[in-house]
Short mmCIF file of C-alpha atoms in Angstrom, two decimals:
data_model
loop_
_atom_site.label_atom_id
_atom_site.label_comp_id
_atom_site.label_asym_id
_atom_site.label_seq_id
_atom_site.Cartn_x
_atom_site.Cartn_y
_atom_site.Cartn_z
CA MET A 1 -73.26 70.99 -84.06
CA THR A 2 -70.26 71.88 -86.20
CA ALA A 3 -66.93 71.60 -84.86
CA GLY A 4 -66.23 75.27 -84.99
CA MET A 5 -69.31 75.83 -82.67
CA ALA A 6 -67.99 73.19 -80.42
CA ALA A 7 -64.83 74.80 -80.21
CA GLY A 8 -66.05 78.47 -79.47
CA ARG A 9 -68.37 77.00 -76.47
CA THR A 10 -65.54 74.86 -75.27
CA THR A 11 -63.52 77.95 -74.05
CA GLU A 12 -66.63 79.63 -72.66
CA THR A 13 -67.84 76.67 -70.60
CA ILE A 14 -64.47 75.85 -69.23
CA GLU A 15 -63.93 79.61 -68.09
CA ARG A 16 -67.48 79.11 -66.54
CA ALA A 17 -66.86 75.98 -65.17
CA LYS A 18 -63.78 77.17 -63.64
CA GLN A 19 -65.66 80.13 -61.98
CA GLU A 20 -68.81 78.61 -60.91
CA GLY A 21 -68.15 74.82 -59.96
CA LYS A 22 -69.19 71.84 -61.72
CA LYS A 23 -66.10 70.22 -63.09
CA SER A 24 -66.66 66.71 -63.18
CA LEU A 25 -69.43 64.38 -64.81
CA ILE A 26 -70.12 61.26 -63.12
CA LEU A 27 -72.37 59.09 -65.54
CA VAL A 28 -74.41 56.18 -64.13
CA VAL A 29 -74.74 53.34 -67.00
CA SER A 30 -77.39 51.25 -65.86
CA LYS A 31 -78.58 49.81 -69.32
CA GLY A 32 -76.74 47.05 -71.63
CA GLY A 33 -77.82 48.24 -74.96
CA ALA A 34 -75.76 50.23 -77.24
CA ASP A 35 -78.68 52.61 -77.56
CA MET A 36 -77.48 53.83 -74.33
CA ALA A 37 -73.94 53.00 -74.36
CA TYR A 38 -73.50 55.58 -77.23
CA PRO A 39 -75.24 58.74 -75.57
CA SER A 40 -72.95 58.03 -72.59
CA LEU A 41 -70.07 57.70 -74.19
CA ILE A 42 -70.56 60.90 -76.30
CA LEU A 43 -71.45 62.86 -73.11
CA ALA A 44 -68.29 61.21 -71.25
CA THR A 45 -65.96 62.16 -74.24
CA THR A 46 -67.65 65.47 -74.97
CA ALA A 47 -66.93 66.37 -71.05
CA ARG A 48 -63.15 65.61 -71.73
CA ALA A 49 -63.19 67.66 -74.37
CA LEU A 50 -64.46 70.53 -72.52
CA GLY A 51 -61.99 69.79 -69.70
CA MET A 52 -64.15 68.27 -67.26
CA GLU A 53 -63.17 65.15 -65.47
CA ALA A 54 -65.40 62.28 -66.47
CA HIS A 55 -66.63 59.09 -64.87
CA MET A 56 -68.71 56.35 -66.05
CA TYR A 57 -69.95 53.90 -63.26
CA PHE A 58 -71.20 50.77 -64.91
CA THR A 59 -74.07 48.92 -62.82
CA PHE A 60 -76.78 46.48 -63.36
CA TRP A 61 -77.61 45.70 -67.00
CA GLY A 62 -74.46 48.42 -67.78
CA MET A 63 -72.21 45.52 -66.62
CA GLN A 64 -72.82 43.65 -69.85
CA LEU A 65 -71.02 46.70 -71.53
CA LEU A 66 -67.89 45.76 -69.47
CA THR A 67 -67.83 42.04 -70.81
CA PRO A 68 -66.30 41.33 -74.25
CA GLU A 69 -69.14 39.18 -75.11
CA GLY A 70 -71.76 41.71 -73.75
CA ARG A 71 -70.31 44.57 -75.58
CA LYS A 72 -70.66 43.02 -79.11
CA LYS A 73 -74.15 41.96 -78.14
CA SER A 74 -74.96 45.39 -77.26
CA MET A 75 -75.82 46.30 -80.84
CA ASP A 76 -78.69 43.84 -80.83
CA VAL A 77 -80.76 46.48 -79.79
CA PHE A 78 -80.76 47.87 -83.33
CA PRO A 79 -82.28 46.27 -86.26
CA PRO A 80 -79.51 45.15 -88.91
CA GLU A 81 -79.97 48.01 -91.27
CA MET A 82 -79.64 50.32 -88.51
CA GLN A 83 -76.33 48.75 -87.35
CA LYS A 84 -75.06 49.27 -90.49
CA ALA A 85 -75.97 52.94 -90.82
CA ILE A 86 -74.54 53.64 -87.14
CA ALA A 87 -71.39 51.70 -88.18
CA ALA A 88 -70.75 54.11 -91.16
CA LYS A 89 -70.64 57.24 -88.99
CA PHE A 90 -69.53 56.13 -85.42
CA PRO A 91 -66.88 53.71 -83.90
CA SER A 92 -68.13 50.56 -82.52
CA VAL A 93 -69.10 50.67 -78.54
CA GLU A 94 -65.51 48.83 -78.03
CA GLN A 95 -63.60 51.15 -80.06
CA PHE A 96 -65.42 54.06 -78.58
CA MET A 97 -64.80 52.89 -75.14
CA GLN A 98 -61.02 52.55 -76.05
CA GLN A 99 -61.25 56.05 -77.33
CA ALA A 100 -63.10 57.47 -73.88
CA LYS A 101 -60.39 55.64 -72.01
CA GLN A 102 -57.72 57.06 -73.89
CA ALA A 103 -59.37 60.72 -73.60
CA GLY A 104 -59.03 60.05 -69.76
CA VAL A 105 -62.45 58.74 -68.92
CA HIS A 106 -62.58 56.67 -65.71
CA ILE A 107 -64.16 53.42 -66.11
CA HIS A 108 -65.54 51.81 -62.74
CA ALA A 109 -67.26 48.45 -62.51
CA CYS A 110 -69.98 48.05 -59.96
CA SER A 111 -69.00 45.49 -57.14
CA PRO A 112 -72.58 44.65 -55.75
CA THR A 113 -73.74 43.82 -59.59
CA MET A 114 -70.81 41.50 -59.60
CA ASP A 115 -71.81 40.09 -56.58
CA MET A 116 -75.37 39.56 -57.45
CA PHE A 117 -74.73 38.17 -61.04
CA GLY A 118 -71.87 36.17 -59.96
CA MET A 119 -69.18 37.85 -62.24
CA THR A 120 -65.13 37.82 -61.68
CA LYS A 121 -62.83 40.63 -62.43
CA GLN A 122 -61.14 38.50 -64.77
CA SER A 123 -64.09 38.32 -67.14
CA LEU A 124 -64.16 42.13 -67.55
CA VAL A 125 -62.59 44.17 -70.24
CA ASN A 126 -59.34 45.70 -69.93
CA GLU A 127 -60.51 49.47 -69.88
CA VAL A 128 -61.85 48.91 -66.44
CA ASP A 129 -60.07 51.01 -64.13
CA ASP A 130 -61.41 49.53 -60.86
CA VAL A 131 -64.02 47.68 -58.85
CA ILE A 132 -66.14 50.13 -56.52
CA GLY A 133 -69.30 49.75 -54.58
CA ALA A 134 -72.17 52.20 -53.92
CA SER A 135 -70.51 54.01 -51.06
CA THR A 136 -67.61 54.99 -53.23
CA TYR A 137 -69.79 56.08 -56.11
CA LEU A 138 -71.85 58.18 -53.75
CA GLU A 139 -68.48 59.90 -52.55
CA LEU A 140 -67.79 60.95 -56.27
CA ALA A 141 -71.42 61.97 -57.01
CA ALA A 142 -71.94 63.99 -53.86
CA ARG A 143 -69.02 66.25 -54.52
CA PRO A 144 -70.40 69.72 -54.90
CA ASP A 145 -68.67 70.12 -58.49
CA ALA A 146 -70.36 67.00 -59.82
CA LEU A 147 -72.92 66.90 -62.39
CA THR A 148 -74.24 63.34 -62.07
CA LEU A 149 -76.55 61.34 -64.65
CA VAL A 150 -78.14 58.09 -64.72
CA ILE A 151 -78.47 56.90 -68.16
CA MET B 1 -66.69 46.77 -51.58
CA THR B 2 -65.80 45.01 -48.04
CA ALA B 3 -67.55 46.34 -45.00
CA GLY B 4 -64.32 47.78 -43.73
CA MET B 5 -63.96 49.84 -46.96
CA ALA B 6 -67.28 51.19 -46.71
CA ALA B 7 -66.80 51.92 -43.16
CA GLY B 8 -63.33 53.86 -43.74
CA ARG B 9 -64.86 55.86 -46.43
CA THR B 10 -68.17 56.59 -44.28
CA THR B 11 -66.42 58.80 -42.14
CA GLU B 12 -64.44 60.62 -44.74
CA THR B 13 -67.40 61.16 -46.77
CA ILE B 14 -69.64 62.55 -44.11
CA GLU B 15 -66.91 64.83 -43.33
CA ARG B 16 -66.86 66.41 -46.76
CA ALA B 17 -70.54 66.05 -47.01
CA LYS B 18 -70.62 68.11 -43.89
CA GLN B 19 -68.23 70.76 -45.50
CA GLU B 20 -69.30 70.81 -48.85
CA GLY B 21 -72.92 70.39 -49.35
CA LYS B 22 -74.79 67.37 -51.11
CA LYS B 23 -76.39 65.82 -47.64
CA SER B 24 -79.51 64.24 -49.30
CA LEU B 25 -80.02 61.82 -52.03
CA ILE B 26 -83.19 62.26 -53.74
CA LEU B 27 -84.22 59.41 -55.92
CA VAL B 28 -86.73 59.15 -58.81
CA VAL B 29 -87.72 55.43 -59.14
CA SER B 30 -89.98 55.38 -62.78
CA LYS B 31 -89.64 51.93 -63.64
CA GLY B 32 -91.49 48.65 -62.18
CA GLY B 33 -89.00 46.02 -62.17
CA ALA B 34 -86.81 44.71 -59.65
CA ASP B 35 -83.79 45.18 -62.11
CA MET B 36 -84.29 48.76 -60.98
CA ALA B 37 -85.52 48.43 -57.85
CA TYR B 38 -82.35 46.95 -56.10
CA PRO B 39 -80.00 49.42 -57.33
CA SER B 40 -82.41 52.30 -55.83
CA LEU B 41 -82.59 50.46 -52.61
CA ILE B 42 -78.73 49.92 -52.61
CA LEU B 43 -78.16 53.57 -53.07
CA ALA B 44 -80.93 54.83 -50.54
CA THR B 45 -79.67 52.53 -48.02
CA THR B 46 -76.01 53.34 -48.49
CA ALA B 47 -77.00 57.15 -48.38
CA ARG B 48 -78.43 56.64 -45.02
CA ALA B 49 -75.33 54.65 -44.02
CA LEU B 50 -73.07 57.78 -45.02
CA GLY B 51 -75.31 59.91 -42.81
CA MET B 52 -77.16 61.29 -45.90
CA GLU B 53 -80.94 62.08 -45.78
CA ALA B 54 -82.51 59.90 -48.71
CA HIS B 55 -85.99 59.99 -50.18
CA MET B 56 -87.13 58.05 -53.13
CA TYR B 57 -90.15 59.28 -55.22
CA PHE B 58 -91.88 56.26 -56.82
CA THR B 59 -93.49 57.46 -60.08
CA PHE B 60 -94.99 56.30 -63.21
CA TRP B 61 -94.26 52.40 -63.78
CA GLY B 62 -92.12 52.78 -60.20
CA MET B 63 -95.53 53.01 -58.49
CA GLN B 64 -96.07 49.33 -59.14
CA LEU B 65 -93.28 48.65 -56.51
CA LEU B 66 -95.55 50.37 -53.87
CA THR B 67 -98.58 47.90 -54.30
CA PRO B 68 -98.53 44.61 -52.72
CA GLU B 69 -98.94 42.45 -56.05
CA GLY B 70 -96.85 44.72 -58.14
CA ARG B 71 -94.11 44.68 -55.85
CA LYS B 72 -93.99 40.60 -56.00
CA LYS B 73 -94.38 40.79 -59.85
CA SER B 74 -91.46 43.02 -60.35
CA MET B 75 -89.09 40.04 -60.02
CA ASP B 76 -90.58 38.78 -63.07
CA VAL B 77 -87.99 40.69 -65.02
CA PHE B 78 -85.46 38.31 -64.26
CA PRO B 79 -85.26 34.50 -65.57
CA PRO B 80 -86.16 31.89 -63.10
CA GLU B 81 -82.60 30.83 -62.30
CA MET B 82 -81.68 34.46 -61.76
CA GLN B 83 -84.30 35.08 -59.53
CA LYS B 84 -83.20 32.12 -57.19
CA ALA B 85 -79.42 33.47 -57.56
CA ILE B 86 -80.39 36.75 -56.38
CA ALA B 87 -82.91 35.29 -53.50
CA ALA B 88 -79.79 33.62 -52.21
CA LYS B 89 -77.97 36.65 -51.94
CA PHE B 90 -80.10 39.55 -51.53
CA PRO B 91 -83.44 40.23 -49.58
CA SER B 92 -86.46 40.52 -51.16
CA VAL B 93 -87.75 43.92 -52.77
CA GLU B 94 -90.43 43.81 -49.84
CA GLN B 95 -87.86 42.89 -47.36
CA PHE B 96 -85.33 45.35 -48.72
CA MET B 97 -88.21 48.23 -48.69
CA GLN B 98 -88.98 47.50 -45.17
CA GLN B 99 -84.97 47.74 -44.12
CA ALA B 100 -84.83 51.09 -46.17
CA LYS B 101 -87.59 52.23 -44.13
CA GLN B 102 -86.52 51.37 -40.91
CA ALA B 103 -83.10 52.96 -41.83
CA GLY B 104 -84.93 56.13 -42.20
CA VAL B 105 -85.48 56.34 -46.21
CA HIS B 106 -88.19 58.64 -46.86
CA ILE B 107 -91.13 56.84 -49.13
CA HIS B 108 -93.14 58.94 -51.27
CA ALA B 109 -95.86 57.96 -53.77
CA CYS B 110 -96.65 60.06 -56.94
CA SER B 111 -100.33 61.97 -56.96
CA PRO B 112 -100.22 62.52 -60.57
CA THR B 113 -99.26 58.86 -61.10
CA MET B 114 -102.04 57.66 -59.10
CA ASP B 115 -104.77 60.05 -60.82
CA MET B 116 -103.57 58.87 -64.47
CA PHE B 117 -103.58 54.96 -63.46
CA GLY B 118 -106.93 55.24 -60.93
CA MET B 119 -104.91 54.00 -57.84
CA THR B 120 -106.26 54.62 -54.27
CA LYS B 121 -104.10 55.35 -51.21
CA GLN B 122 -105.59 52.05 -49.73
CA SER B 123 -103.99 49.93 -52.48
CA LEU B 124 -100.43 50.89 -51.43
CA VAL B 125 -98.04 49.25 -49.35
CA ASN B 126 -97.60 50.27 -45.50
CA GLU B 127 -94.05 51.64 -46.33
CA VAL B 128 -95.22 54.72 -48.14
CA ASP B 129 -94.89 57.90 -46.07
CA ASP B 130 -96.91 60.50 -48.31
CA VAL B 131 -98.17 61.08 -51.55
CA ILE B 132 -96.74 64.14 -53.25
CA GLY B 133 -96.83 65.60 -56.52
CA ALA B 134 -94.65 67.04 -58.93
CA SER B 135 -94.36 70.58 -57.02
CA THR B 136 -93.35 68.96 -53.84
CA TYR B 137 -90.62 66.72 -55.65
CA LEU B 138 -89.04 69.42 -57.16
CA GLU B 139 -89.15 71.42 -53.92
CA LEU B 140 -86.80 68.59 -52.69
CA ALA B 141 -84.81 68.14 -55.78
CA ALA B 142 -84.05 71.88 -56.12
CA ARG B 143 -82.52 72.04 -52.80
CA PRO B 144 -78.89 73.31 -53.08
CA ASP B 145 -77.59 70.08 -51.06
CA ALA B 146 -79.59 67.59 -53.09
CA LEU B 147 -77.96 64.83 -55.11
CA THR B 148 -81.01 63.79 -57.55
CA LEU B 149 -81.01 60.67 -59.67
CA VAL B 150 -83.82 59.24 -62.05
CA ILE B 151 -83.76 55.60 -61.94
CA MET C 1 -101.76 67.30 -55.19
CA THR C 2 -104.58 70.04 -54.88
CA ALA C 3 -104.21 73.33 -56.94
CA GLY C 4 -104.28 74.94 -53.47
CA MET C 5 -101.33 73.13 -52.07
CA ALA C 6 -99.41 73.69 -55.35
CA ALA C 7 -100.18 77.56 -55.00
CA GLY C 8 -99.27 77.58 -51.28
CA ARG C 9 -95.77 75.71 -51.97
CA THR C 10 -95.17 77.62 -55.26
CA THR C 11 -94.30 81.12 -53.32
CA GLU C 12 -92.11 79.06 -50.75
CA THR C 13 -90.28 77.30 -53.42
CA ILE C 14 -89.68 80.47 -55.19
CA GLU C 15 -88.45 82.31 -52.41
CA ARG C 16 -86.32 79.19 -51.64
CA ALA C 17 -84.80 78.93 -55.05
CA LYS C 18 -84.40 82.75 -55.26
CA GLN C 19 -81.99 82.29 -52.06
CA GLU C 20 -80.28 79.27 -52.57
CA GLY C 21 -79.54 78.40 -56.42
CA LYS C 22 -81.33 75.74 -58.52
CA LYS C 23 -83.36 77.83 -60.93
CA SER C 24 -83.45 75.72 -63.86
CA LEU C 25 -84.51 72.24 -64.87
CA ILE C 26 -82.83 70.73 -67.54
CA LEU C 27 -84.36 67.37 -68.68
CA VAL C 28 -82.86 64.90 -70.70
CA VAL C 29 -85.58 63.06 -72.72
CA SER C 30 -84.18 59.71 -73.87
CA LYS C 31 -86.75 57.46 -74.49
CA GLY C 32 -89.86 57.79 -77.32
CA GLY C 33 -92.60 56.19 -75.67
CA ALA C 34 -95.52 58.45 -73.96
CA ASP C 35 -94.77 56.66 -70.80
CA MET C 36 -91.69 58.77 -70.17
CA ALA C 37 -93.02 61.77 -72.16
CA TYR C 38 -95.80 62.48 -69.70
CA PRO C 39 -93.38 62.53 -66.65
CA SER C 40 -90.99 64.72 -68.41
CA LEU C 41 -93.61 67.11 -69.45
CA ILE C 42 -95.57 67.26 -66.15
CA LEU C 43 -91.95 67.82 -64.48
CA ALA C 44 -91.14 70.56 -67.04
CA THR C 45 -94.49 72.62 -66.71
CA THR C 46 -94.36 72.27 -62.97
CA ALA C 47 -90.91 74.00 -63.02
CA ARG C 48 -92.30 76.61 -65.16
CA ALA C 49 -95.08 77.32 -62.67
CA LEU C 50 -92.57 77.30 -59.80
CA GLY C 51 -90.81 80.17 -61.51
CA MET C 52 -88.03 78.05 -62.76
CA GLU C 53 -86.31 78.04 -66.08
CA ALA C 54 -87.21 74.70 -68.00
CA HIS C 55 -85.35 72.73 -71.04
CA MET C 56 -86.12 69.52 -72.34
CA TYR C 57 -83.10 68.23 -74.55
CA PHE C 58 -84.63 65.35 -76.49
CA THR C 59 -82.09 62.56 -77.67
CA PHE C 60 -81.75 59.10 -78.97
CA TRP C 61 -85.01 57.28 -78.66
CA GLY C 62 -86.34 60.59 -77.26
CA MET C 63 -86.08 62.27 -80.76
CA GLN C 64 -89.00 60.12 -81.91
CA LEU C 65 -91.21 62.65 -79.85
CA LEU C 66 -90.04 65.50 -81.91
CA THR C 67 -91.56 63.98 -85.44
CA PRO C 68 -95.44 64.19 -85.90
CA GLU C 69 -95.60 60.40 -86.51
CA GLY C 70 -93.20 59.15 -83.74
CA ARG C 71 -95.24 61.88 -81.25
CA LYS C 72 -98.67 59.96 -82.20
CA LYS C 73 -96.93 56.53 -81.94
CA SER C 74 -95.77 57.22 -78.80
CA MET C 75 -98.98 56.35 -76.74
CA ASP C 76 -98.62 52.65 -78.40
CA VAL C 77 -96.63 51.53 -75.33
CA PHE C 78 -99.91 51.81 -73.52
CA PRO C 79 -102.59 49.23 -73.93
CA PRO C 80 -105.72 50.72 -75.69
CA GLU C 81 -108.14 50.67 -72.55
CA MET C 82 -105.04 52.58 -70.72
CA GLN C 83 -104.79 54.72 -73.86
CA LYS C 84 -108.44 56.04 -73.30
CA ALA C 85 -108.14 56.31 -69.48
CA ILE C 86 -105.15 58.54 -69.85
CA ALA C 87 -107.06 60.60 -72.88
CA ALA C 88 -110.13 61.27 -70.65
CA LYS C 89 -107.74 62.91 -67.90
CA PHE C 90 -104.57 64.38 -69.61
CA PRO C 91 -103.80 66.20 -72.91
CA SER C 92 -102.31 64.46 -75.68
CA VAL C 93 -98.57 64.35 -75.79
CA GLU C 94 -98.82 66.60 -78.63
CA GLN C 95 -101.21 69.33 -76.90
CA PHE C 96 -99.02 68.64 -73.63
CA MET C 97 -95.92 69.60 -75.76
CA GLN C 98 -97.60 72.64 -77.38
CA GLN C 99 -98.72 73.85 -73.87
CA ALA C 100 -95.29 73.25 -72.29
CA LYS C 101 -93.89 75.46 -75.26
CA GLN C 102 -96.49 78.05 -74.59
CA ALA C 103 -95.81 77.93 -70.89
CA GLY C 104 -91.73 79.14 -71.69
CA VAL C 105 -90.45 75.56 -71.60
CA HIS C 106 -87.16 75.15 -74.32
CA ILE C 107 -87.28 72.28 -76.62
CA HIS C 108 -84.10 71.14 -77.97
CA ALA C 109 -83.07 68.61 -80.49
CA CYS C 110 -79.97 66.38 -80.38
CA SER C 111 -77.37 66.94 -83.38
CA PRO C 112 -75.65 63.73 -83.03
CA THR C 113 -78.88 61.70 -82.87
CA MET C 114 -80.07 63.51 -86.10
CA ASP C 115 -76.61 62.47 -87.62
CA MET C 116 -76.84 58.94 -86.45
CA PHE C 117 -80.48 58.34 -87.64
CA GLY C 118 -80.27 60.36 -90.91
CA MET C 119 -82.90 62.88 -89.66
CA THR C 120 -83.55 66.43 -91.14
CA LYS C 121 -84.73 69.19 -89.41
CA GLN C 122 -87.30 69.75 -91.46
CA SER C 123 -89.16 66.66 -90.09
CA LEU C 124 -89.26 67.74 -86.73
CA VAL C 125 -92.46 69.33 -85.27
CA ASN C 126 -92.78 73.09 -85.02
CA GLU C 127 -92.16 73.45 -81.06
CA VAL C 128 -88.39 72.61 -81.77
CA ASP C 129 -86.54 75.58 -80.78
CA ASP C 130 -82.88 74.44 -81.78
CA VAL C 131 -80.62 71.69 -82.56
CA ILE C 132 -77.96 71.30 -80.07
CA GLY C 133 -75.20 69.10 -79.31
CA ALA C 134 -73.66 67.37 -76.21
CA SER C 135 -71.71 70.29 -75.74
CA THR C 136 -74.31 72.88 -75.85
CA TYR C 137 -76.33 70.51 -73.34
CA LEU C 138 -73.26 69.99 -71.06
CA GLU C 139 -72.88 73.74 -70.71
CA LEU C 140 -76.49 74.13 -69.61
CA ALA C 141 -76.38 71.42 -67.36
CA ALA C 142 -73.21 72.41 -65.95
CA ARG C 143 -74.53 75.45 -64.58
CA PRO C 144 -74.49 75.60 -60.95
CA ASP C 145 -78.14 76.69 -60.49
CA ALA C 146 -79.21 73.36 -62.56
CA LEU C 147 -81.20 70.70 -61.62
CA THR C 148 -80.24 68.08 -64.41
CA LEU C 149 -82.46 64.99 -64.72
CA VAL C 150 -82.32 62.01 -67.45
CA ILE C 151 -85.71 60.60 -68.46
#
């Protein structure tokens, strides 16, 4: 898709969203590999570009993306030559997450996962907005205007 | 999240849900490991605590969680030391599924999967409410008040 | 589920969908194995049988299902004896995708993935309707009548 196409669609989509309802994207990121981090970050930043609210709720293996080491290791799901090809065209997962954050994407860490794996808030990357539980997640996801996806 | 926070949010969320729509959680559980069983069971029981209807539709690899052997083997996705850490803080998958059932979570087995893998109803755990197909699942998921997630 | 049950439910579900809203199924297929291709194709064709619009958006590893070689290799996730058992009861992934297409399922390829992996449109199977980006996908998924699932 070219930038021109995206821009054309943006106006139309914002208009539709305003009229018809789904104004926020609530992503559950449950996997720790960059193969699932990239699609999540592409969706979240695209949602922001379309004028939607965007939330990423990192849970279970996805919580590895919220630690400095885990975020780096996330590229290990790709063979070395593919890592190079991706690095030539896309920002790193760390850079992409920082860009998402700057674009207004909300980054939530999962408290039951931290409890299960014995993680501390201090071990998490700076991009994390808050630590929330399943109840708060469901509150977000149950909103009638929410588009909720588990990745 | 503390129990107090959860309780405070509960009232607010129930009020919202009553007014605005999404009153049921329809989970598709497509993976057989405990790493996806725990998040599913946490979400389903939290939904019940919030006053929502909750359905778990086990399909494909997820059907392994509905056999006594598969449910036990589901912990093999974790290394032994992590299994111990989880067992110290959380109920087993079997116990958790029984608690979910007692809390009113509906447990559905997938008929096309049983057909594909040659499984019989007799081989399934007692917690199963019924065996349904893609059509019945879509009927549940297409309800306007449904929050549908695939895990 | 017998064909009779499905037929009975079909009428009821179409009536409900007409009245209440969710009239289209938007599937994101993010995995390249036949273990996720079959559930996706079962859901998409069932949605069509129920009178719903159906879209499959193949992204990331799922794009492998849109190349002739990848589609064949997708069965490698199963051990040989399971491959035989499935082949005895179900169409191949290729045949199933052709049937889905004939039933009116829309097949979308993901442009950021093609960019990331250096894929060309010429390398894709004939069943592909178009190549779209995250923005167009979100436009589909944000429709109030859309049931959106990531598989």
